[in-house]
mmCIF file of C-alpha atoms and ligand atoms in Angstrom:
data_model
loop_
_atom_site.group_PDB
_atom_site.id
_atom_site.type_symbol
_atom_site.label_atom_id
_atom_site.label_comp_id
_atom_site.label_asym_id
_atom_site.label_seq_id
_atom_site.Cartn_x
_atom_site.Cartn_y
_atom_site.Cartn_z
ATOM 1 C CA UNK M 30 -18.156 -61.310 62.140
ATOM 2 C CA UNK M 31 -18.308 -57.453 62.568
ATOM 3 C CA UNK M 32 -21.439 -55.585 63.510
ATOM 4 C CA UNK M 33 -19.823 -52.591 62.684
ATOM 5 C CA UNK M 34 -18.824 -51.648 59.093
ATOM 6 C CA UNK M 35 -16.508 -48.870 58.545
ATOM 7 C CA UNK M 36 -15.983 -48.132 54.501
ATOM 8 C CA UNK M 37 -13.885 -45.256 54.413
ATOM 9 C CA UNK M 38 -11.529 -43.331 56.205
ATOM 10 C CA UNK M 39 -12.962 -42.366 59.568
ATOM 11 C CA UNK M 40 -11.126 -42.545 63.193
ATOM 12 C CA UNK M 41 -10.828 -40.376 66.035
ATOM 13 C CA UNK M 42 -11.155 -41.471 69.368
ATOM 14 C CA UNK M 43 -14.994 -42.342 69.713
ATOM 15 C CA UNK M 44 -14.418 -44.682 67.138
ATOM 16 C CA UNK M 45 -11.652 -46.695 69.771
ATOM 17 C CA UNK M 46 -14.493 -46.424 71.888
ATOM 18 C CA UNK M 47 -16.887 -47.669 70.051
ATOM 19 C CA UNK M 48 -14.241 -50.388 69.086
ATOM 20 C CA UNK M 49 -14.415 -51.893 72.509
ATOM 21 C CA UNK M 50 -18.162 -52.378 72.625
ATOM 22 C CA UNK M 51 -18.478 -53.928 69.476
ATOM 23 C CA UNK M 52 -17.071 -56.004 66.436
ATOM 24 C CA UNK M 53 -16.204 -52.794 64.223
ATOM 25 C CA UNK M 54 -14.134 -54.078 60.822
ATOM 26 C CA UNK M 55 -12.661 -50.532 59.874
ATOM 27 C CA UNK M 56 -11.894 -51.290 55.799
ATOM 28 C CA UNK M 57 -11.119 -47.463 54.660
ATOM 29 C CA UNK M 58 -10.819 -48.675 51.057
ATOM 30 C CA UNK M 59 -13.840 -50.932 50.693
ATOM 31 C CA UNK M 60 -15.803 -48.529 48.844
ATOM 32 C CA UNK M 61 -13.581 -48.171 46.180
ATOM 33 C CA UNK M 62 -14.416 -52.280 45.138
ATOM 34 C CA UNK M 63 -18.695 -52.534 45.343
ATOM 35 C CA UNK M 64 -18.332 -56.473 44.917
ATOM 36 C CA UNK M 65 -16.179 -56.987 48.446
ATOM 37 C CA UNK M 66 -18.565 -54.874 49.583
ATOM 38 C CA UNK M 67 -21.233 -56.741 49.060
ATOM 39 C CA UNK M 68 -19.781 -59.802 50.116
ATOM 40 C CA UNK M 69 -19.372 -58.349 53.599
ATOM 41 C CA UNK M 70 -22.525 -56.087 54.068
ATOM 42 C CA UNK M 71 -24.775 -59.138 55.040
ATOM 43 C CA UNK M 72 -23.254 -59.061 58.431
ATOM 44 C CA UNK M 73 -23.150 -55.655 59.408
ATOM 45 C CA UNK M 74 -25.943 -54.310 61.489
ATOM 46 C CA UNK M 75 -24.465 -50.832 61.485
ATOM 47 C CA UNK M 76 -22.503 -49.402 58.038
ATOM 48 C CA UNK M 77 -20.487 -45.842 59.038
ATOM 49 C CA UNK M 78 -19.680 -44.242 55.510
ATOM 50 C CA UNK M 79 -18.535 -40.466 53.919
ATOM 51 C CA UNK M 80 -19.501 -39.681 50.236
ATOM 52 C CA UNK M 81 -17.822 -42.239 48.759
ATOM 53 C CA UNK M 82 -19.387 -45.451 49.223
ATOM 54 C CA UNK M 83 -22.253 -45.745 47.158
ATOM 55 C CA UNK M 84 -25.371 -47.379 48.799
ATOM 56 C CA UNK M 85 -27.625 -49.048 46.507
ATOM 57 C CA UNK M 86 -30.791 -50.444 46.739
ATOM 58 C CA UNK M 87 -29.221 -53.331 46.443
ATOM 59 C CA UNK M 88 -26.517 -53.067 49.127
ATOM 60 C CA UNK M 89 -29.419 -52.621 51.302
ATOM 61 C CA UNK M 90 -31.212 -55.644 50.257
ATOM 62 C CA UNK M 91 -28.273 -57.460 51.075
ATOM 63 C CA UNK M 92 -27.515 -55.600 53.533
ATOM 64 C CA UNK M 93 -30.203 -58.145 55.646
ATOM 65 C CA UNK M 94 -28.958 -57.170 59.385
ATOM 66 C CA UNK M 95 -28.517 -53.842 59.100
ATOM 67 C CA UNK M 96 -30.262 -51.215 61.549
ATOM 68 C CA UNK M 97 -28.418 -48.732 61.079
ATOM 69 C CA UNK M 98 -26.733 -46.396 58.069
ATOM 70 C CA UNK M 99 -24.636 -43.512 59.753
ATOM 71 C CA UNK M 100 -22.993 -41.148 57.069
ATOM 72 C CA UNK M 101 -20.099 -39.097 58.489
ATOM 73 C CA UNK M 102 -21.012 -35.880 56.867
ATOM 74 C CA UNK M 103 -24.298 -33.983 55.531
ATOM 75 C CA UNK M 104 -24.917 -35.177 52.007
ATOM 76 C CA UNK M 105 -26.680 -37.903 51.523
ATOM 77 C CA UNK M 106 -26.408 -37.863 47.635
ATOM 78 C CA UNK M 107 -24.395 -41.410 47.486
ATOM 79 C CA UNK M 108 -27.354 -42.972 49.306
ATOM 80 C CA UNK M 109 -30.279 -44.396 48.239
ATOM 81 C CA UNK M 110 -32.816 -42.676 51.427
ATOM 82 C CA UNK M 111 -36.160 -44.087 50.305
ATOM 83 C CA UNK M 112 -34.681 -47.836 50.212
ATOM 84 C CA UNK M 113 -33.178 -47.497 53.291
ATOM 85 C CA UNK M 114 -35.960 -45.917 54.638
ATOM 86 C CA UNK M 115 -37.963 -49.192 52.957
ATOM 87 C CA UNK M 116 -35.796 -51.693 54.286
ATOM 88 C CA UNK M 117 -36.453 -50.355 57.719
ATOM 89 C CA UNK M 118 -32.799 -49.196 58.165
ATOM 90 C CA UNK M 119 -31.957 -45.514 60.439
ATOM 91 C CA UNK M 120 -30.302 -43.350 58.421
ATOM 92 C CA UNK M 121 -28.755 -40.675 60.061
ATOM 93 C CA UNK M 122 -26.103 -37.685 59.207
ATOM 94 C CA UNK M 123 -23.831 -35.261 61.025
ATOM 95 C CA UNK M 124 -24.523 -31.459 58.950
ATOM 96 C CA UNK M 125 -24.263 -29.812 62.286
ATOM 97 C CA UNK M 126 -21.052 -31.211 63.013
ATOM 98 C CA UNK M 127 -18.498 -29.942 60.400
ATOM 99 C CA UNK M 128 -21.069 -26.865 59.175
ATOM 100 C CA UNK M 129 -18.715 -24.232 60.987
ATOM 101 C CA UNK M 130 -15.731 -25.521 59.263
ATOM 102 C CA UNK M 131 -17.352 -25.291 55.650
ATOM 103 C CA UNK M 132 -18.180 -21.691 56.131
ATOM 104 C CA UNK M 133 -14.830 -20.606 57.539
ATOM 105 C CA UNK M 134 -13.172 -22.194 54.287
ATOM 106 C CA UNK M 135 -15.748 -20.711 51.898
ATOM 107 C CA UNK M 136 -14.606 -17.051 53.799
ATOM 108 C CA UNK M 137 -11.214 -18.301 53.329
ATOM 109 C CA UNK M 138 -11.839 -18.999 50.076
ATOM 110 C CA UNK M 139 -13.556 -15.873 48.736
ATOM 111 C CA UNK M 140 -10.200 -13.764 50.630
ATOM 112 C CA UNK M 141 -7.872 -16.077 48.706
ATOM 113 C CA UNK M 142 -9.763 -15.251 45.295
ATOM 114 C CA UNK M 143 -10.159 -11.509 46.216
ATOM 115 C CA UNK M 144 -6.161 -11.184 46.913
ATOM 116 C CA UNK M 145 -5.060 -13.367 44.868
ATOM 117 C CA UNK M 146 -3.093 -15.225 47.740
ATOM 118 C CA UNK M 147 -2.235 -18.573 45.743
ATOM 119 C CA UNK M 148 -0.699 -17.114 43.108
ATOM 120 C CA UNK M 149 1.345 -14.117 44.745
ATOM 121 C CA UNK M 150 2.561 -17.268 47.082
ATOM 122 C CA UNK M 151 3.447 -19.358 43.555
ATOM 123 C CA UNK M 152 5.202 -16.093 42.698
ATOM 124 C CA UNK M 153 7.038 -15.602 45.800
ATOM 125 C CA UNK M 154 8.138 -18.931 45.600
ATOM 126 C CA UNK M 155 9.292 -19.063 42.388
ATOM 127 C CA UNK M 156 11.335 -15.820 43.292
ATOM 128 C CA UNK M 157 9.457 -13.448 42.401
ATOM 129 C CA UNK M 158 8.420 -9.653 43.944
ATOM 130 C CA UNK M 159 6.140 -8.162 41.666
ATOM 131 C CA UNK M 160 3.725 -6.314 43.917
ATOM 132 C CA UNK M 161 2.013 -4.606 41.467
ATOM 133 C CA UNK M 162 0.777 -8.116 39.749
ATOM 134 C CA UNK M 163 -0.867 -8.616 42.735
ATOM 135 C CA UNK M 164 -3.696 -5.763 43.597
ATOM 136 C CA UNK M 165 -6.699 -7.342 44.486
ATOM 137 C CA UNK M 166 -10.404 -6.202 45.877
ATOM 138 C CA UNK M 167 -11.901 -5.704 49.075
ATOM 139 C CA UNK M 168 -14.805 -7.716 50.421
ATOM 140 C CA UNK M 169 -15.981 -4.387 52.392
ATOM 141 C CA UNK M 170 -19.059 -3.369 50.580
ATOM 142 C CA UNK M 171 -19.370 -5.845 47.759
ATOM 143 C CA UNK M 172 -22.434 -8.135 47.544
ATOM 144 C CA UNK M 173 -22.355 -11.865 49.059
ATOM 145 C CA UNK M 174 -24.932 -14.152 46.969
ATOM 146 C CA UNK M 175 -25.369 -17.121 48.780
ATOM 147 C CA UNK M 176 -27.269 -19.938 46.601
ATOM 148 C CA UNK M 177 -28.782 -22.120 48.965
ATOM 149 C CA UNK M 178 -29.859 -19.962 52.613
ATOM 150 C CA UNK M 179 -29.442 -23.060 54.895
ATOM 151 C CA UNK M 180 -27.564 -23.782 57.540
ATOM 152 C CA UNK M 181 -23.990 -23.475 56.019
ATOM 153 C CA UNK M 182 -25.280 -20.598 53.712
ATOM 154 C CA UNK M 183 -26.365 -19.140 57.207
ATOM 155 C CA UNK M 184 -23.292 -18.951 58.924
ATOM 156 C CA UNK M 185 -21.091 -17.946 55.692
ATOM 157 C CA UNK M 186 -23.559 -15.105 55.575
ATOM 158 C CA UNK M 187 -22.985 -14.011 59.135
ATOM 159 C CA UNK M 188 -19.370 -14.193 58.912
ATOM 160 C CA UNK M 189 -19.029 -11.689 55.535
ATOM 161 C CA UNK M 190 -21.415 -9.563 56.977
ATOM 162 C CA UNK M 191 -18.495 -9.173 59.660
ATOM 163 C CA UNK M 192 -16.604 -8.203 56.764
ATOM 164 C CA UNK M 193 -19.159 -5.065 55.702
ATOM 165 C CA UNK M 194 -20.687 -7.269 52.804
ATOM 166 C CA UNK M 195 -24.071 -6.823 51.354
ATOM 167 C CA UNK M 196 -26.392 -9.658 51.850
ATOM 168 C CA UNK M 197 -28.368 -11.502 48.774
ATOM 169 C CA UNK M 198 -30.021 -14.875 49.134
ATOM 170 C CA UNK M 199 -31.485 -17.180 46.612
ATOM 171 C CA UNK M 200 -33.641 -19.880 48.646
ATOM 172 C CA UNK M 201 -37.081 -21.000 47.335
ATOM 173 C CA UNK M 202 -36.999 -23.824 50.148
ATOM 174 C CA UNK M 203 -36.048 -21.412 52.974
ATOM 175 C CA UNK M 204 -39.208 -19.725 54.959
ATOM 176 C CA UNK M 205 -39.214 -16.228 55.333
ATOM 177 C CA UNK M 206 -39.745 -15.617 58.804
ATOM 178 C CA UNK M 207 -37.391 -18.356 59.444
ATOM 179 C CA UNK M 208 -34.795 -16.880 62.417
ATOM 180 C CA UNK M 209 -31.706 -17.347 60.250
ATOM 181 C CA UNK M 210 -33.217 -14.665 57.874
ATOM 182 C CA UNK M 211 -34.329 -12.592 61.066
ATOM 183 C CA UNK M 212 -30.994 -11.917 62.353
ATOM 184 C CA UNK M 213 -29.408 -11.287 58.967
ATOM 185 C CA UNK M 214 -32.144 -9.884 56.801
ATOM 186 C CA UNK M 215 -30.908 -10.860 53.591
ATOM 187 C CA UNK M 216 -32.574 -9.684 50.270
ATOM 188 C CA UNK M 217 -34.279 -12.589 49.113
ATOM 189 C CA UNK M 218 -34.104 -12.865 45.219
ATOM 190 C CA UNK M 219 -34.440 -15.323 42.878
ATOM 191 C CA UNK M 220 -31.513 -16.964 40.944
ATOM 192 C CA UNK M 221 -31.530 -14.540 37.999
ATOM 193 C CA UNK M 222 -30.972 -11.327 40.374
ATOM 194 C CA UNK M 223 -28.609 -13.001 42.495
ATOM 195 C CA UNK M 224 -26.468 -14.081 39.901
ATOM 196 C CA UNK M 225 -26.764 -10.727 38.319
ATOM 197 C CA UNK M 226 -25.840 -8.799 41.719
ATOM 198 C CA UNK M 227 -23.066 -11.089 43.007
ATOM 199 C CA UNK M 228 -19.873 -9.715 43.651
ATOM 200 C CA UNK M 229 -18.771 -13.174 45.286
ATOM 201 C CA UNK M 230 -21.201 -15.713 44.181
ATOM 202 C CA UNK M 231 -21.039 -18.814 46.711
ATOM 203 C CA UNK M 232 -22.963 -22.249 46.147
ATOM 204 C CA UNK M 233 -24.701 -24.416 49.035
ATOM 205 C CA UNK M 234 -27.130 -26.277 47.297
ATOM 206 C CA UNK M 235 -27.498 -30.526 48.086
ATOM 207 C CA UNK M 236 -27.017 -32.041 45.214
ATOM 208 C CA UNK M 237 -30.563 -33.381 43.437
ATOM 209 C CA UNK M 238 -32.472 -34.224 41.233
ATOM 210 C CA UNK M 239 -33.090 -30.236 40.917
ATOM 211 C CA UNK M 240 -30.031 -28.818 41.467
ATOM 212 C CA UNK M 241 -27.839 -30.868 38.751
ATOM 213 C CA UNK M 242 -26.535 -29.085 36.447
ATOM 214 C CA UNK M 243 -28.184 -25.916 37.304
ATOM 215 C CA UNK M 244 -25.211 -23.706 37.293
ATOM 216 C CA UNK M 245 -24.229 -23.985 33.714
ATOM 217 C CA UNK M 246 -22.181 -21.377 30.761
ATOM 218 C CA UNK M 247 -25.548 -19.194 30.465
ATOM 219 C CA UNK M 248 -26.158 -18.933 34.605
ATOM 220 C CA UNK M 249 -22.522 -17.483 34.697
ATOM 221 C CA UNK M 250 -23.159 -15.406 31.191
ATOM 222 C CA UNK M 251 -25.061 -13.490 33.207
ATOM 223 C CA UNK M 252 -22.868 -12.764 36.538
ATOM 224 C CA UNK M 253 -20.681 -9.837 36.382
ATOM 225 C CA UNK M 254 -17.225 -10.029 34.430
ATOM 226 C CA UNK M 255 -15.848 -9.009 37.803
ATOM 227 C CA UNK M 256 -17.754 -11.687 40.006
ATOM 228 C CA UNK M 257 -16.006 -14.585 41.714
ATOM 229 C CA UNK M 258 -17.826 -17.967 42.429
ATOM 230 C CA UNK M 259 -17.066 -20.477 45.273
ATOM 231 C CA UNK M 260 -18.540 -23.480 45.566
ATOM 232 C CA UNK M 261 -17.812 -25.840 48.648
ATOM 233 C CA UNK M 262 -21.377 -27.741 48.356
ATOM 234 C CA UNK M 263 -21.381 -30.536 45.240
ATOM 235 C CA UNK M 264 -19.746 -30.263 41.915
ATOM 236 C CA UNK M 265 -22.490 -31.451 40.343
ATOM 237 C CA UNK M 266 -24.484 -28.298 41.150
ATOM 238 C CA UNK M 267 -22.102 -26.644 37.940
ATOM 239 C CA UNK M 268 -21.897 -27.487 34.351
ATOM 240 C CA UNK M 269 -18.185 -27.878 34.780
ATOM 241 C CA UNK M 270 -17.519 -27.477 31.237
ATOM 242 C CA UNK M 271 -19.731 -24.397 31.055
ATOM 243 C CA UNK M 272 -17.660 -22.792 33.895
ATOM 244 C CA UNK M 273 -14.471 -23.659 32.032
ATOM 245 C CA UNK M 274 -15.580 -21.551 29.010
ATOM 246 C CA UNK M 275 -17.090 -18.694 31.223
ATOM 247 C CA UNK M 276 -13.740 -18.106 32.866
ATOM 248 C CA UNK M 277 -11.994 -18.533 29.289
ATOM 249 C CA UNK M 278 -13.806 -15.848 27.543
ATOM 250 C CA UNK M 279 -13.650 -13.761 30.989
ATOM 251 C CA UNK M 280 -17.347 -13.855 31.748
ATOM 252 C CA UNK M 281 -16.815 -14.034 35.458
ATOM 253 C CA UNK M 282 -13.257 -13.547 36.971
ATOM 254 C CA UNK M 283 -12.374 -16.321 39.074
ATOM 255 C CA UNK M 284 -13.528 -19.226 40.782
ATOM 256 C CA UNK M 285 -12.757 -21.521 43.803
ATOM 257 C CA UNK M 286 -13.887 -25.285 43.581
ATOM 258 C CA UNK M 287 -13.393 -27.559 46.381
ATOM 259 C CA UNK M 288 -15.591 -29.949 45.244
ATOM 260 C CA UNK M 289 -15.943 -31.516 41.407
ATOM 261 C CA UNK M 290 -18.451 -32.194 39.079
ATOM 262 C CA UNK M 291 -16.332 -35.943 39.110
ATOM 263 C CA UNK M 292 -14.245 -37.358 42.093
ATOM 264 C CA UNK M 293 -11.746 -36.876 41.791
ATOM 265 C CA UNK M 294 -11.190 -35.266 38.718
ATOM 266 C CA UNK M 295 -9.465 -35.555 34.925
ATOM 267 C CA UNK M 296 -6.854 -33.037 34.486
ATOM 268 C CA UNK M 297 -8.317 -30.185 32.236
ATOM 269 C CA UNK M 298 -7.714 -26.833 31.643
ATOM 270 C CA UNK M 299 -9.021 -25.224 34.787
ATOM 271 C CA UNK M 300 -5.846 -26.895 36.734
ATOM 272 C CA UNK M 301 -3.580 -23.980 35.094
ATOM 273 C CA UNK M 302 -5.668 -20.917 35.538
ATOM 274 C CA UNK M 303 -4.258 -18.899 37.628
ATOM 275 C CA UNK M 304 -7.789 -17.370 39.003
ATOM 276 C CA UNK M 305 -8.696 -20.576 39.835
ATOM 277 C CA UNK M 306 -8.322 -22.462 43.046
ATOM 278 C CA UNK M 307 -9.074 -26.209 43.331
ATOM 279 C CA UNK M 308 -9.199 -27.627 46.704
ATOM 280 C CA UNK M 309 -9.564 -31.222 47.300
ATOM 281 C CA UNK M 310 -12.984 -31.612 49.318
ATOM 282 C CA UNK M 311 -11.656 -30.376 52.128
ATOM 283 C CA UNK M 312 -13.978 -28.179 53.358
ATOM 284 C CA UNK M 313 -15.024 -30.567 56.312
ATOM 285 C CA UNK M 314 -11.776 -31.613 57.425
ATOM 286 C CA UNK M 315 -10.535 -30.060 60.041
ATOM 287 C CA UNK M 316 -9.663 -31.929 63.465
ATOM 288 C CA UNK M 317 -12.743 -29.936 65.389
ATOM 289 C CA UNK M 318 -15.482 -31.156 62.747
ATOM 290 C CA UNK M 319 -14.277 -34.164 62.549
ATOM 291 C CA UNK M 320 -13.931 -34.737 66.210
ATOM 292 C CA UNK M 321 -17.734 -33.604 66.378
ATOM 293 C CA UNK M 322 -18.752 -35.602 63.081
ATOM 294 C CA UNK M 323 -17.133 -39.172 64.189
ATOM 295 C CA UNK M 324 -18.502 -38.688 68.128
ATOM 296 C CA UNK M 325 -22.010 -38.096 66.709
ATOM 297 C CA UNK M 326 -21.638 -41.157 64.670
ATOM 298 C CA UNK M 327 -20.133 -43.486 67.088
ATOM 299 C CA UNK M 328 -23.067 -42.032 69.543
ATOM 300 C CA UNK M 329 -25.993 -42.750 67.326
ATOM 301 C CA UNK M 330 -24.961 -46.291 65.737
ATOM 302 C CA UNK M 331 -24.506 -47.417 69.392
ATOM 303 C CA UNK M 332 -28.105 -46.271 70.472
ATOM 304 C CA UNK M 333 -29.429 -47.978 68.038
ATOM 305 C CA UNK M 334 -27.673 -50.825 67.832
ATOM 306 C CA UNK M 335 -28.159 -50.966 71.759
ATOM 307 C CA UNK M 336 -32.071 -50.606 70.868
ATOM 308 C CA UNK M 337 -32.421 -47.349 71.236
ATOM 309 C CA UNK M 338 -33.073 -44.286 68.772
ATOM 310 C CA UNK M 339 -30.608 -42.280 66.593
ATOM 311 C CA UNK M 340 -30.055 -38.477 67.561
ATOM 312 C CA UNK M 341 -29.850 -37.480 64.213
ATOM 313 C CA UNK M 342 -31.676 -39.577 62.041
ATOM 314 C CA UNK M 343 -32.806 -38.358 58.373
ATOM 315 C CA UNK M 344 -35.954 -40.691 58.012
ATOM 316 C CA UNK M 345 -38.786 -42.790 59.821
ATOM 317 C CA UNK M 346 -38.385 -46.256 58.735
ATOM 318 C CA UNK M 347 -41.073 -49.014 59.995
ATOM 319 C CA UNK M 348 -39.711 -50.199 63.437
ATOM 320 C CA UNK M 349 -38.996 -53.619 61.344
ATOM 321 C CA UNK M 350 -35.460 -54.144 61.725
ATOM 322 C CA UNK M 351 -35.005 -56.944 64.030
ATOM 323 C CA UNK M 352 -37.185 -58.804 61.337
ATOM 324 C CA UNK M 353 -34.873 -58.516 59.279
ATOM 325 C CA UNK M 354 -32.292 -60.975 61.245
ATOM 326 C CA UNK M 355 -31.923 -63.756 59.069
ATOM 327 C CA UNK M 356 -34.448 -66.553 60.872
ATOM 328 C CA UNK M 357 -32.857 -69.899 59.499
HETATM 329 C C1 MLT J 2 -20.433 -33.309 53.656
HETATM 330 O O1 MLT J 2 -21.326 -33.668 52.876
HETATM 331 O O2 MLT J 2 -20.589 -33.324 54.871
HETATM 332 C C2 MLT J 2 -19.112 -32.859 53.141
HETATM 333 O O3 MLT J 2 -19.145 -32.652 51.771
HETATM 334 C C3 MLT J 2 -18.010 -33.754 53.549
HETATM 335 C C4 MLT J 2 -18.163 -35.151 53.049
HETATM 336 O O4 MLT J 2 -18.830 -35.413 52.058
HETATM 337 O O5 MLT J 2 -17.641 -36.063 53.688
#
């Protein structure tokens, strides 16, 4: 019977580890089939998931032994938190862990959109050597607007300003003494000015109740036909179809998406622009933050499954969980 349920594809080394001091059943494709899933869940005291299993209420409630939920990432969208949190289940995350790695893509990103790098390697490729097709803009001097000043939006703001970029922030949440808007002194606007100042508009909002939907056709009406978007946060942040006909009708002049307002997505029409870039939700996976994401994991379901406390845990839940053993 394992105490350990793994439902998606996560290794690495702490996870042998962890291996050896318990009964861990790695199934990487459970999540994809919610009925097998619940079939095993009522023996698992500790379930390790990404963004693809979706935990339900009702996984919880069956779920009758578990103590701990550790998601291997920062969003916490394909959880339910409050019935966790109810059930007396630890939930805890990793957004340290792999935060380093999502800014260095979004950077990477915003250079690839700015020279055009895909498509003069698709050119190159297909033997071409038209130089001239290929001008593209500096980042020196152009205005970052970072939707969503947290700790990702941080450190992509501290690398462009590297690059001579002009700071804009749109954060109601974010305080304004906080030290992350010390060091770099953004402007602080709200989301019609930063939209309307962007020269490289780049999305790190959680997705919520809030935040669906809220970048839709008239939010990028009103960028600049010479803006670029990036968004490495949730697709569901953007009205995909909205974005679609922005770029169509040239409202804003590129975009990068690693992540989708569905996972993973239909075909459409933004898979042959050629100022687009789609990215499979990468922008956590490289070895480092994945190395740091799975030992934080491994570390906090074995404290508490050991009786001890999670490092980082998301909520308080009533210290009920051993009441939750099944008594017959
Ligand atoms: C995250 O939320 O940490 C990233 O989007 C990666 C993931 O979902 O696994």
């Amino acid at each position: 019977m394992a105490e350990v349920l793994i439902t998606e594809n996560i290794v690495g080394s702490p996870m042998t580890a962890l291996g050896s001091a318990f009964d861990v059943a790695f199934e990487p494709a459970l999540w994809q089939y919610p009925d097998r899933l619940a079939q095993r869940i009522p023996e698992a005291k500790a379930l390790i998931v990404r963004n693809q299993t979706q935990v339900t209420a009702e996984l919880i409630r069956l779920g009758g032994r578990l103590q701990i939920i550790a998601r291997a990432g920062a969003g916490l969208d394909n959880i339910d938190v409050e019935a966790a949190t109810a059930a007396g289940v630890v939930l805890s995350n990793t957004p340290m862990q792999n935060a380093i790695s999502v800014a260095e893509l979004t950077v990477g990103l915003m250079l690839a959109l700015a020279r055009k790098i895909p498509a003069a390697d698709r050119h190159v490729k297909d033997g071409g050597w038209d130089r001239n097709a290929f001008t593209g803009t500096e980042l020196y001097d152009k205005t970052l607007g970072v939707l969503g000043f947290g700790r990702i939006g941080f450190l992509t703001a501290r690398r462009a300003a590297a690059f001579g970029m002009n700071l804009t922030a749109c954060d109601p949440l974010v305080d304004p003494d906080a030290l992350t808007v010390a060091e770099l002194r953004p402007k602080m606007v709200n989301l019609e000015q930063l939209l309307a100042r962007a020269d490289f508009l780049t999305c790190h909002l959680p997705s919520t109740e809030t935040t669906q939907g809220l970048l839709d056709y008239d939010c990028f009406c009103r960028m600049k036909p010479t803006a670029f978007f990036v968004n490495v946060a949730r697709g569901d942040v953007v009205e995909e179809s909205g974005l679609l006909r922005a770029l169509e009708e040239g409202k804003i002049a590129g975009a990068a998406l690693d992540v989708r307002q569905h996972e993973p997505p239909q075909s459409n029409a933004l898979d042959t622009m050629a100022n687009v870039i789609l990215i499979p939700h990468i922008a956590a996976f490289t070895d480092e933050a994945q190395h740091r994401v799975v030992a934080a994991v491994c570390r906090d379901v074995e404290a508490v499954l050991r009786g001890g406390q999670a490092r980082h845990f998301v909520n308080f839940p009533a210290p009920r969980n051993r009441l939750r053993e099944p008594t017959g």
